[in-house]
Amino acid sequence: MKLTGSQIVMEVLLEQGVDTVFGYPGGTALNVYDSLYDYSKKITHYITAHEQGAAHAADGYARSTGKTGVVFSTSGPGATNLVTGIATAYMDSVPLIAITCNVSDNMIGRDSFQEVSITGVTLPITKHNYFVNRIDDLADALRNAFRIANEGRKGPVLVDITKDVTAMKYDFEPRTPLPLSPNPKFNEKDIEEIADIINISKRPVVYFGGGVVSSGAQDELLELLNKADIPATYTMMAAGVIDYENPKNLGLIGMHGTVAANKTVDEADLVIALGTRFSDRVALNPNRFAHKAAIIQVDIDASEINKNVNINYSVIGDVREVLKALLPHVKATKHTEWIDQVTAYQKTVRVDMPGAKLRPKEIIDTICDNTDKETIYCTDAGQHQMWAAQYVKHHNMHRFITSGGLGTMGFGYGAAIGAQIANPDKRVIHITGDGSFHMNMNEACTAVTYNLPIITVIFDNRVLGMVYQWQTVFYNKHYSQTILNRKTDYAKVAEGFGLKGYDCSTLEEFEAAFKEALTINGPVWINCHIDKEERVLPMIPNGGTIDNMIVD
């Protein structure tokens, strides 16, 4: 059947099982949006306040479901406004399809109105991208985009389509989604070798990351921990894989990780790294990281092996497939002495300013104690992000959504919108700071328009908290451009957007506001005044080790 290019876009989306897209229309995208009008009963489009918010919403939709997020934009500034969202997804290995429309092919290269080579711009931050200026390439480019985004290490793919292609007609034949390329095959002898290493280890620890979530390896990981009696620590990307009450759970690792997690890795004789990349926020001093241990690394991306830390044993493959092959070779054992030693590392760290009326941990405890285990938490980047990673009572995968690799301020509200749309039956809590929130608070209009019951909790310390903390500790209190003292009245701004807002200075006020917010059918903001001297602790400085950990 003959269809226009814009109709082909819709048909391929349906082939891929897409029923939800986010975006913002514009001149070069008019044909696509005209076809979207005709497909509106099959594909629901959510318009955001800004294209960056749309990209983050598609990202949050993907992270909270395991599906592929899809975002539309027009050319020029519309496309470039997606860049931060695409880079965020790239750094955290999130499957995302960005479909942009460019000027017509005969106008390319002439500095035409709103012309940008978005494929050139996004080349370093996509798994692959396509420039489609021939209609006979369109369907295959879109189908391959979904395949590439989801096979191996997941990530974003961009498809840029010239406007004339969206108007042309072409013979279209429906197809089923392309099969994903098989995961890398690993050698059974390698599996047996690392099993032998695990079996003779006296002080093993598992350190895992987002690859466990991407591969769906939660059950296999827990089986390994229980069978071989191994404690575990994780990166932010893997929060929730192990229940926070699980005695094997050492908590977060790295710069703001727990004393127990960092001390255990430092004393271990074996580190089993699963689906994680030894980032500079974990291996702050690569030459000293796990310096007493042999290191096994399992990752689907061969480029991550020996990239940041020298590895003794490696297996390139899907984490779940590797663990399934490994488990029969791992002996059931007990590491009683090691577990007792690790338990002794658990140490209470002062986390709040003495005498403060409203403390970060108390805020998060109140949220967790009044919501269920299926609650989804979305954050921006900064102190509040780390407090959330440390204190949220994590229970399940896909329930903690944050920008780990890129550390994107302004990510949280868009991500919360995508997560709430994807999970209408679940509670979504957006935890943010006043610095981050000012970047994309305009997405409140999106939450109001679609009546999304997102509760936004603002940690308002009137400074750029994390940078302020570093300036305090390392820069002689030279507070260059970090003391904001903005006069924003969040309750009044909320009212202007058409939502309910609260202002809290004490724990009692927050408890009352939060309980009321849970009864409101629509978005809510709760502003929490906290002390600017609150710290994210523990903290290991860049280049430091456990010996340099600041705990007070």
C-alpha positions as a printed NumPy array, in Angstrom:
array([[  0.   ,   0.   ,   0.   ],
       [  1.179,   3.51 ,  -0.757],
       [  1.679,   5.711,   2.285],
       [  3.304,   9.053,   2.916],
       [  6.555,   9.129,   4.819],
       [  4.79 ,  10.479,   7.899],
       [  2.262,   7.637,   7.735],
       [  5.147,   5.163,   7.46 ],
       [  6.556,   6.616,  10.692],
       [  3.25 ,   5.856,  12.434],
       [  2.988,   2.357,  10.993],
       [  6.511,   1.42 ,  12.047],
       [  5.842,   2.719,  15.564],
       [  2.787,   0.47 ,  15.73 ],
       [  4.865,  -2.461,  14.459],
       [  7.221,  -1.872,  17.377],
       [  4.4  ,  -1.849,  19.896],
       [  4.629,   1.883,  20.574],
       [  1.449,   3.489,  21.864],
       [  2.937,   6.491,  23.696],
       [  5.202,   9.276,  22.427],
       [  6.38 ,  12.594,  23.832],
       [  7.284,  15.679,  21.878],
       [  6.719,  19.184,  20.597],
       [  5.573,  20.123,  17.068],
       [  7.13 ,  22.61 ,  14.67 ],
       [  7.394,  23.599,  11.021],
       [  9.404,  20.718,   9.594],
       [  7.461,  18.199,  11.685],
       [  4.019,  19.331,  10.488],
       [  3.479,  16.346,   8.194],
       [  4.331,  13.917,  10.992],
       [  1.98 ,  15.655,  13.383],
       [ -0.753,  15.729,  10.746],
       [ -0.505,  11.947,  10.426],
       [ -0.351,  11.621,  14.197],
       [ -3.764,  13.324,  14.28 ],
       [ -5.169,  10.46 ,  12.2  ],
       [ -3.46 ,   7.826,  14.391],
       [ -4.451,   9.429,  17.704],
       [ -6.649,   6.471,  18.712],
       [ -3.64 ,   4.144,  18.522],
       [ -0.745,   6.418,  19.518],
       [ -1.113,   8.911,  22.353],
       [  1.116,  11.971,  22.169],
       [  2.014,  14.034,  25.232],
       [  3.175,  17.588,  24.605],
       [  5.584,  19.024,  27.153],
       [  6.609,  22.596,  27.91 ],
       [ 10.035,  22.117,  26.32 ],
       [ 11.69 ,  19.496,  24.134],
       [ 14.2  ,  18.714,  26.873],
       [ 11.285,  17.824,  29.14 ],
       [  9.928,  15.557,  26.396],
       [ 13.248,  13.722,  26.092],
       [ 13.427,  13.231,  29.863],
       [  9.803,  12.051,  29.895],
       [ 10.553,   9.443,  27.217],
       [ 13.577,   8.415,  29.301],
       [ 11.525,   8.091,  32.503],
       [  8.902,   6.115,  30.589],
       [ 11.615,   3.714,  29.398],
       [ 13.372,   3.314,  32.754],
       [ 10.163,   2.635,  34.647],
       [  8.852,   0.04 ,  32.174],
       [ 11.818,  -1.515,  30.375],
       [ 10.193,  -0.447,  27.083],
       [ 11.669,   1.909,  24.482],
       [ 10.916,   5.597,  24.953],
       [ 10.039,   7.69 ,  21.89 ],
       [ 10.341,  11.456,  21.48 ],
       [  9.485,  13.725,  18.519],
       [ 10.816,  17.171,  17.688],
       [ 11.07 ,  19.619,  14.868],
       [ 14.382,  20.817,  13.351],
       [ 16.907,  23.356,  14.583],
       [ 16.304,  24.437,  18.182],
       [ 13.673,  21.741,  18.629],
       [ 16.214,  19.07 ,  17.826],
       [ 19.062,  20.653,  19.772],
       [ 16.804,  20.956,  22.817],
       [ 16.762,  17.145,  22.885],
       [ 20.531,  16.878,  23.195],
       [ 20.782,  16.88 ,  26.99 ],
       [ 18.039,  14.27 ,  27.225],
       [ 19.705,  12.069,  24.612],
       [ 23.074,  12.369,  26.379],
       [ 21.422,  11.475,  29.699],
       [ 19.961,   8.308,  28.175],
       [ 23.267,   7.469,  26.513],
       [ 25.285,   7.683,  29.713],
       [ 22.812,   5.458,  31.578],
       [ 22.188,   2.968,  28.712],
       [ 18.475,   3.722,  28.264],
       [ 16.682,   2.625,  25.049],
       [ 15.346,   5.809,  23.472],
       [ 14.298,   6.704,  19.917],
       [ 14.469,  10.377,  18.969],
       [ 12.647,  11.171,  15.716],
       [ 13.486,  14.628,  14.417],
       [ 12.419,  16.332,  11.202],
       [ 14.815,  18.494,   9.224],
       [ 14.392,  20.953,   6.369],
       [ 13.73 ,  19.53 ,   2.912],
       [ 16.638,  17.823,   1.183],
       [ 17.114,  20.602,  -1.386],
       [ 17.587,  23.088,   1.491],
       [ 20.185,  21.056,   3.388],
       [ 23.554,  22.792,   3.65 ],
       [ 22.214,  26.262,   2.846],
       [ 21.882,  27.552,   6.419],
       [ 18.139,  27.349,   5.934],
       [ 15.72 ,  28.535,   8.595],
       [ 15.973,  26.175,  11.598],
       [ 18.475,  23.912,   9.847],
       [ 20.922,  22.009,  12.061],
       [ 22.839,  18.828,  11.315],
       [ 21.44 ,  17.032,  14.346],
       [ 23.069,  13.758,  13.284],
       [ 26.428,  15.521,  13.474],
       [ 25.581,  17.046,  16.827],
       [ 24.45 ,  13.743,  18.369],
       [ 27.038,  11.394,  16.881],
       [ 29.015,  11.091,  20.162],
       [ 25.895,  10.599,  22.336],
       [ 23.909,   8.   ,  20.377],
       [ 24.509,   4.319,  19.705],
       [ 23.764,   5.165,  16.078],
       [ 21.881,   7.801,  14.121],
       [ 20.318,   8.075,  10.69 ],
       [ 19.849,  10.941,   8.266],
       [ 16.947,   9.959,   6.011],
       [ 16.618,  11.988,   2.812],
       [ 15.27 ,   9.122,   0.655],
       [ 11.859,   7.705,   1.368],
       [ 12.911,   4.183,   0.375],
       [ 15.304,   4.227,   3.376],
       [ 12.744,   5.432,   5.923],
       [ 11.057,   2.26 ,   7.175],
       [ 14.304,   0.324,   7.418],
       [ 16.021,   3.158,   9.288],
       [ 13.225,   3.289,  11.852],
       [ 13.107,  -0.488,  12.281],
       [ 16.855,  -0.699,  12.684],
       [ 16.752,   2.158,  15.181],
       [ 14.569,   0.101,  17.53 ],
       [ 16.759,  -2.959,  17.043],
       [ 19.98 ,  -1.074,  17.773],
       [ 18.523,   0.73 ,  20.794],
       [ 17.635,  -2.588,  22.444],
       [ 20.358,  -5.05 ,  21.547],
       [ 23.526,  -5.463,  23.558],
       [ 24.15 ,  -2.469,  25.757],
       [ 20.986,  -0.414,  25.356],
       [ 21.004,   3.236,  24.385],
       [ 19.491,   6.049,  22.319],
       [ 19.219,   6.172,  18.512],
       [ 18.228,   9.264,  16.525],
       [ 16.445,   9.28 ,  13.157],
       [ 16.457,  12.638,  11.342],
       [ 13.999,  12.835,   8.415],
       [ 13.869,  15.599,   5.845],
       [ 10.488,  17.279,   5.457],
       [ 10.095,  16.282,   1.788],
       [ 10.454,  12.602,   2.753],
       [  7.594,  12.921,   5.242],
       [  5.339,  14.12 ,   2.375],
       [  6.388,  11.644,  -0.356],
       [  4.446,   8.453,  -1.   ],
       [  6.003,   5.007,  -1.109],
       [  4.966,   1.365,  -1.132],
       [  4.861,   0.185,   2.465],
       [  4.866,  -3.45 ,   3.564],
       [  4.186,  -4.197,   7.239],
       [  6.792,  -6.332,   8.999],
       [  7.377,  -7.782,  12.406],
       [ 10.106,  -6.15 ,  14.529],
       [ 13.629,  -7.11 ,  13.526],
       [ 15.222,  -9.777,  15.724],
       [ 17.899,  -8.521,  18.063],
       [ 21.434,  -9.638,  17.366],
       [ 22.409, -12.44 ,  19.746],
       [ 24.263, -11.473,  22.888],
       [ 28.009, -12.162,  22.921],
       [ 28.792, -15.844,  23.419],
       [ 31.012, -16.672,  26.341],
       [ 33.274, -19.643,  26.862],
       [ 32.141, -22.356,  29.274],
       [ 35.748, -22.735,  30.446],
       [ 35.732, -19.062,  31.499],
       [ 32.561, -19.675,  33.494],
       [ 34.144, -22.673,  35.224],
       [ 37.287, -20.671,  35.942],
       [ 35.483, -17.798,  37.655],
       [ 33.304, -20.281,  39.546],
       [ 36.487, -21.865,  40.915],
       [ 37.735, -18.427,  41.97 ],
       [ 34.435, -17.707,  43.747],
       [ 34.464, -21.095,  45.449],
       [ 37.914, -20.613,  47.007],
       [ 37.389, -16.982,  47.977],
       [ 37.282, -16.173,  51.706],
       [ 36.206, -12.53 ,  51.495],
       [ 34.059, -12.096,  48.357],
       [ 31.798,  -9.15 ,  47.572],
       [ 29.491,  -8.487,  44.628],
       [ 29.484,  -4.972,  43.165],
       [ 26.724,  -4.495,  40.593],
       [ 25.229,  -1.789,  38.42 ],
       [ 22.592,  -0.943,  35.857],
       [ 23.463,  -3.93 ,  33.672],
       [ 21.7  ,  -6.147,  36.205],
       [ 18.534,  -4.084,  35.712],
       [ 18.831,  -4.001,  31.913],
       [ 19.251,  -7.764,  31.707],
       [ 16.555,  -8.514,  34.284],
       [ 19.039, -10.503,  36.383],
       [ 17.578,  -9.735,  39.82 ],
       [ 16.577, -13.322,  40.663],
       [ 19.872, -14.806,  39.484],
       [ 21.847, -12.226,  41.46 ],
       [ 19.917, -12.962,  44.662],
       [ 20.431, -16.681,  44.118],
       [ 24.192, -16.147,  43.844],
       [ 24.3  , -14.034,  47.012],
       [ 22.31 , -16.568,  49.   ],
       [ 23.985, -19.696,  47.646],
       [ 27.554, -18.464,  48.117],
       [ 26.808, -16.253,  51.156],
       [ 28.198, -13.072,  49.578],
       [ 27.429,  -9.478,  50.611],
       [ 26.717,  -6.947,  47.857],
       [ 26.973,  -3.268,  47.063],
       [ 25.605,  -1.325,  44.097],
       [ 25.668,   1.861,  42.046],
       [ 22.78 ,   4.337,  41.854],
       [ 21.657,   2.731,  38.6  ],
       [ 20.916,  -0.506,  40.468],
       [ 19.146,   0.824,  43.555],
       [ 16.217,  -1.454,  44.373],
       [ 17.601,  -4.676,  42.921],
       [ 18.207,  -5.813,  46.512],
       [ 15.61 ,  -4.901,  49.12 ],
       [ 16.975,  -2.375,  51.59 ],
       [ 16.165,  -4.763,  54.467],
       [ 18.136,  -7.662,  52.94 ],
       [ 21.059,  -8.447,  55.318],
       [ 23.326,  -8.975,  52.28 ],
       [ 22.731,  -5.35 ,  51.259],
       [ 25.731,  -3.152,  52.118],
       [ 24.176,  -0.107,  50.472],
       [ 25.52 ,   2.328,  47.915],
       [ 29.201,   2.258,  46.922],
       [ 31.512,   5.098,  45.977],
       [ 31.997,   8.769,  46.752],
       [ 28.823,   8.983,  48.865],
       [ 28.482,   5.286,  49.536],
       [ 28.199,   3.667,  52.929],
       [ 31.136,   2.989,  55.207],
       [ 30.261,  -0.719,  55.056],
       [ 30.205,  -0.88 ,  51.231],
       [ 33.476,   0.955,  50.706],
       [ 35.278,  -0.755,  53.585],
       [ 34.119,  -4.2  ,  52.414],
       [ 35.426,  -3.656,  48.889],
       [ 38.697,  -2.356,  50.317],
       [ 39.167,  -5.508,  52.45 ],
       [ 37.78 ,  -8.101,  50.026],
       [ 39.893, -10.784,  48.398],
       [ 37.457, -11.033,  45.471],
       [ 35.233,  -8.435,  43.811],
       [ 32.588,  -9.762,  41.404],
       [ 31.548,  -6.803,  39.234],
       [ 28.276,  -7.361,  37.383],
       [ 26.982,  -4.952,  34.738],
       [ 28.938,  -1.981,  36.008],
       [ 31.744,   0.17 ,  34.657],
       [ 33.923,   1.264,  37.615],
       [ 33.076,   4.93 ,  37.08 ],
       [ 35.176,   7.67 ,  38.647],
       [ 32.482,   8.14 ,  41.306],
       [ 33.06 ,   4.537,  42.421],
       [ 36.719,   3.845,  41.713],
       [ 37.876,   7.275,  42.844],
       [ 41.466,   6.075,  42.958],
       [ 41.662,   3.312,  40.31 ],
       [ 45.1  ,   2.187,  41.41 ],
       [ 43.908,   1.546,  44.95 ],
       [ 40.386,   0.315,  44.244],
       [ 39.901,  -3.16 ,  45.748],
       [ 43.688,  -3.365,  45.99 ],
       [ 43.635,  -6.599,  48.024],
       [ 41.246,  -8.365,  45.666],
       [ 41.136, -10.25 ,  42.434],
       [ 38.463,  -8.675,  40.242],
       [ 35.979, -10.499,  38.007],
       [ 34.081,  -8.293,  35.564],
       [ 30.964,  -9.393,  33.69 ],
       [ 29.677,  -6.899,  31.127],
       [ 27.92 ,  -7.023,  27.771],
       [ 30.106,  -4.204,  26.441],
       [ 33.653,  -5.347,  25.706],
       [ 34.876,  -1.744,  25.723],
       [ 34.255,  -1.561,  29.471],
       [ 36.716,  -4.346,  30.283],
       [ 39.941,  -2.894,  31.72 ],
       [ 38.788,   0.627,  30.821],
       [ 38.92 ,   2.194,  34.275],
       [ 40.298,  -0.526,  36.555],
       [ 42.624,  -3.425,  35.784],
       [ 40.659,  -6.686,  35.769],
       [ 41.92 , -10.192,  36.563],
       [ 39.079, -12.199,  35.   ],
       [ 36.373, -11.107,  32.588],
       [ 33.35 , -12.497,  30.802],
       [ 31.745, -10.522,  27.994],
       [ 28.052, -11.294,  27.923],
       [ 24.569, -10.572,  29.199],
       [ 24.649, -10.59 ,  33.014],
       [ 21.585, -12.78 ,  33.364],
       [ 22.847, -15.346,  30.863],
       [ 26.26 , -15.427,  32.522],
       [ 24.784, -15.871,  36.005],
       [ 22.519, -18.678,  34.793],
       [ 25.556, -20.488,  33.407],
       [ 27.629, -19.741,  36.515],
       [ 25.223, -20.725,  39.286],
       [ 25.41 , -24.54 ,  38.801],
       [ 29.198, -24.341,  39.24 ],
       [ 29.108, -22.211,  42.395],
       [ 29.202, -24.222,  45.607],
       [ 26.796, -23.566,  48.441],
       [ 28.894, -22.232,  51.297],
       [ 28.969, -19.994,  54.319],
       [ 31.35 , -17.092,  54.924],
       [ 30.393, -16.608,  58.561],
       [ 33.62 , -14.933,  59.653],
       [ 33.586, -12.57 ,  56.67 ],
       [ 29.916, -11.684,  57.141],
       [ 30.555, -10.926,  60.813],
       [ 33.47 ,  -8.711,  59.81 ],
       [ 31.371,  -6.886,  57.218],
       [ 28.531,  -6.41 ,  59.674],
       [ 30.988,  -4.751,  62.043],
       [ 31.733,  -2.176,  59.329],
       [ 28.198,  -0.853,  59.628],
       [ 28.684,   2.516,  61.204],
       [ 26.328,   5.293,  62.156],
       [ 27.24 ,   8.525,  60.402],
       [ 25.865,  11.88 ,  61.471],
       [ 23.697,  12.905,  58.577],
       [ 21.879,  16.029,  59.739],
       [ 22.622,  19.423,  61.189],
       [ 22.119,  19.339,  64.964],
       [ 19.152,  21.431,  66.004],
       [ 17.667,  21.624,  62.495],
       [ 13.872,  21.734,  62.389],
       [ 13.553,  19.845,  59.104],
       [ 16.145,  17.25 ,  58.158],
       [ 16.629,  15.478,  54.786],
       [ 16.57 ,  11.961,  56.235],
       [ 13.394,  12.666,  58.196],
       [ 11.707,  13.984,  55.05 ],
       [ 12.601,  10.845,  53.088],
       [ 11.654,   8.55 ,  55.97 ],
       [  8.235,  10.224,  56.113],
       [  7.734,   9.747,  52.378],
       [  8.711,   6.063,  52.486],
       [  6.692,   5.288,  55.597],
       [  3.522,   6.677,  54.014],
       [  3.817,   5.042,  50.577],
       [  3.969,   1.442,  49.367],
       [  6.756,  -0.68 ,  47.923],
       [  5.693,   0.045,  44.325],
       [  6.303,   3.785,  44.657],
       [  8.553,   5.245,  41.954],
       [ 11.106,   7.874,  42.975],
       [ 12.536,  10.311,  40.418],
       [ 15.296,  12.773,  41.245],
       [ 17.268,  15.581,  39.722],
       [ 21.025,  15.893,  40.415],
       [ 22.705,  17.207,  43.531],
       [ 22.58 ,  16.715,  47.29 ],
       [ 18.921,  15.68 ,  47.26 ],
       [ 19.783,  12.976,  44.703],
       [ 22.388,  11.433,  46.975],
       [ 20.16 ,  11.67 ,  50.045],
       [ 17.46 ,   9.873,  48.069],
       [ 19.903,   7.198,  46.92 ],
       [ 21.071,   6.714,  50.513],
       [ 17.796,   6.932,  52.445],
       [ 14.925,   5.818,  50.206],
       [ 13.794,   2.371,  51.346],
       [ 14.401,   0.707,  47.999],
       [ 12.401,  -2.452,  47.26 ],
       [ 12.205,  -3.104,  43.512],
       [ 13.96 ,  -2.524,  40.196],
       [ 12.692,   0.284,  37.937],
       [ 11.578,   2.267,  40.997],
       [ 14.507,   4.684,  41.394],
       [ 14.964,   6.896,  38.35 ],
       [ 17.887,   9.283,  38.332],
       [ 20.571,  10.644,  36.03 ],
       [ 23.69 ,   8.791,  37.124],
       [ 26.299,   9.172,  34.395],
       [ 25.529,  12.685,  33.171],
       [ 24.193,  14.087,  36.46 ],
       [ 21.52 ,  16.144,  34.728],
       [ 19.965,  18.945,  36.741],
       [ 16.408,  19.392,  35.471],
       [ 15.979,  15.689,  34.665],
       [ 13.571,  14.795,  37.44 ],
       [ 10.263,  16.464,  36.563],
       [ 10.243,  15.27 ,  32.961],
       [ 11.259,  11.769,  34.069],
       [  8.509,  11.76 ,  36.696],
       [  5.955,  12.738,  34.036],
       [  7.064,   9.867,  31.804],
       [  7.058,   7.409,  34.696],
       [  3.601,   8.482,  35.862],
       [  2.135,   8.208,  32.362],
       [  3.671,   4.745,  32.019],
       [  2.472,   3.686,  35.481],
       [ -0.885,   5.322,  36.176],
       [ -1.576,   2.855,  39.008],
       [  1.629,   3.697,  40.908],
       [  2.575,   6.634,  43.083],
       [  5.381,   8.798,  41.644],
       [  7.436,  11.004,  43.96 ],
       [  9.714,  13.637,  42.456],
       [ 12.553,  14.597,  44.813],
       [ 14.458,  17.712,  43.789],
       [ 16.503,  20.664,  44.992],
       [ 15.765,  24.343,  44.483],
       [ 18.691,  24.658,  42.055],
       [ 17.625,  21.739,  39.861],
       [ 13.929,  22.543,  40.074],
       [ 14.354,  26.045,  38.704],
       [ 15.762,  24.533,  35.503],
       [ 12.621,  22.676,  34.405],
       [  9.803,  23.654,  36.762],
       [  7.955,  24.779,  33.626],
       [  6.944,  21.138,  33.16 ],
       [  4.378,  21.78 ,  35.894],
       [  2.04 ,  22.834,  33.098],
       [  2.409,  19.343,  31.591],
       [  1.615,  17.642,  34.895],
       [ -1.428,  19.867,  35.327],
       [ -2.674,  19.458,  31.75 ],
       [ -2.69 ,  15.669,  32.041],
       [ -3.716,  15.681,  35.728],
       [ -0.738,  13.596,  36.797],
       [ -0.68 ,  13.047,  40.601],
       [  3.073,  13.57 ,  40.95 ],
       [  4.181,  14.808,  44.357],
       [  7.239,  17.05 ,  44.04 ],
       [  9.281,  17.482,  47.226],
       [ 11.729,  20.388,  47.018],
       [ 14.803,  20.399,  49.268],
       [ 15.135,  24.176,  49.45 ],
       [ 18.433,  25.308,  50.992],
       [ 18.796,  28.412,  48.809],
       [ 22.237,  27.32 ,  47.6  ],
       [ 23.61 ,  25.002,  44.927],
       [ 24.015,  22.396,  47.639],
       [ 26.56 ,  19.932,  46.27 ],
       [ 28.839,  22.599,  44.812],
       [ 28.442,  24.636,  48.008],
       [ 29.49 ,  21.565,  50.003],
       [ 32.643,  21.173,  47.896],
       [ 33.441,  24.875,  48.243],
       [ 33.109,  24.508,  52.013],
       [ 35.39 ,  21.487,  52.27 ],
       [ 37.939,  22.087,  49.51 ],
       [ 37.787,  25.742,  48.421],
       [ 38.223,  27.687,  51.669],
       [ 34.533,  28.611,  51.731],
       [ 34.834,  30.698,  48.581],
       [ 31.146,  30.563,  47.715],
       [ 31.463,  31.739,  44.134],
       [ 27.971,  31.878,  42.56 ],
       [ 26.483,  29.128,  44.734],
       [ 24.488,  31.183,  47.25 ],
       [ 21.204,  31.708,  45.416],
       [ 18.87 ,  33.291,  47.976],
       [ 16.124,  33.261,  45.389],
       [ 12.815,  34.66 ,  46.564],
       [ 10.648,  32.131,  44.733],
       [  7.399,  31.475,  46.591],
       [  6.761,  27.918,  45.427],
       [  3.246,  27.77 ,  46.851],
       [  2.219,  30.867,  44.887],
       [  3.986,  29.706,  41.716],
       [  2.227,  26.361,  42.06 ],
       [ -1.12 ,  28.111,  42.281],
       [ -0.295,  30.033,  39.12 ],
       [  0.34 ,  26.764,  37.287],
       [ -2.933,  25.385,  38.586],
       [ -1.691,  22.941,  41.19 ],
       [ -1.532,  22.733,  44.963],
       [  1.564,  23.98 ,  46.763],
       [  2.76 ,  23.763,  50.376],
       [  5.556,  25.474,  52.289],
       [  7.137,  23.642,  55.235],
       [  9.732,  24.602,  57.824],
       [  9.223,  21.815,  60.372],
       [  8.827,  18.059,  60.238],
       [  5.294,  18.351,  61.596],
       [  4.345,  20.709,  58.774],
       [  5.846,  18.356,  56.199],
       [  4.086,  15.294,  57.622],
       [  0.73 ,  17.081,  57.458],
       [  1.362,  18.416,  53.946],
       [  2.525,  15.063,  52.583],
       [ -0.425,  13.144,  54.006],
       [ -2.788,  15.681,  52.461],
       [ -0.909,  15.557,  49.152],
       [ -1.533,  11.804,  48.978],
       [ -5.278,  12.489,  48.847],
       [ -5.123,  15.025,  45.992],
       [ -5.965,  13.913,  42.462],
       [ -3.372,  15.942,  40.623],
       [  0.181,  17.304,  40.934],
       [  1.437,  18.8  ,  44.194],
       [  4.55 ,  20.722,  45.224],
       [  5.874,  20.631,  48.788],
       [  8.679,  23.08 ,  49.499],
       [ 10.908,  22.082,  52.425],
       [ 13.191,  24.668,  54.012],
       [ 16.396,  22.904,  55.044],
       [ 19.671,  24.244,  56.376],
       [ 22.26 ,  25.142,  53.744],
       [ 24.957,  23.506,  55.91 ],
       [ 23.386,  20.037,  55.59 ],
       [ 25.958,  17.644,  54.15 ],
       [ 25.886,  14.499,  52.048],
       [ 27.949,  12.082,  54.117],
       [ 29.96 ,   9.903,  54.006],
       [ 32.145,  11.472,  51.334],
       [ 35.368,  10.323,  49.694],
       [ 37.147,  13.127,  47.809],
       [ 38.134,  12.679,  44.171],
       [ 41.267,  10.563,  43.971],
       [ 40.801,   9.419,  47.554],
       [ 40.312,   6.061,  49.224],
       [ 38.468,   4.733,  52.245],
       [ 41.295,   6.243,  54.321],
       [ 40.213,   9.719,  53.203],
       [ 36.491,   9.218,  53.909],
       [ 34.791,  12.175,  55.585],
       [ 32.103,  10.973,  57.984],
       [ 31.4  ,  14.084,  60.063]])
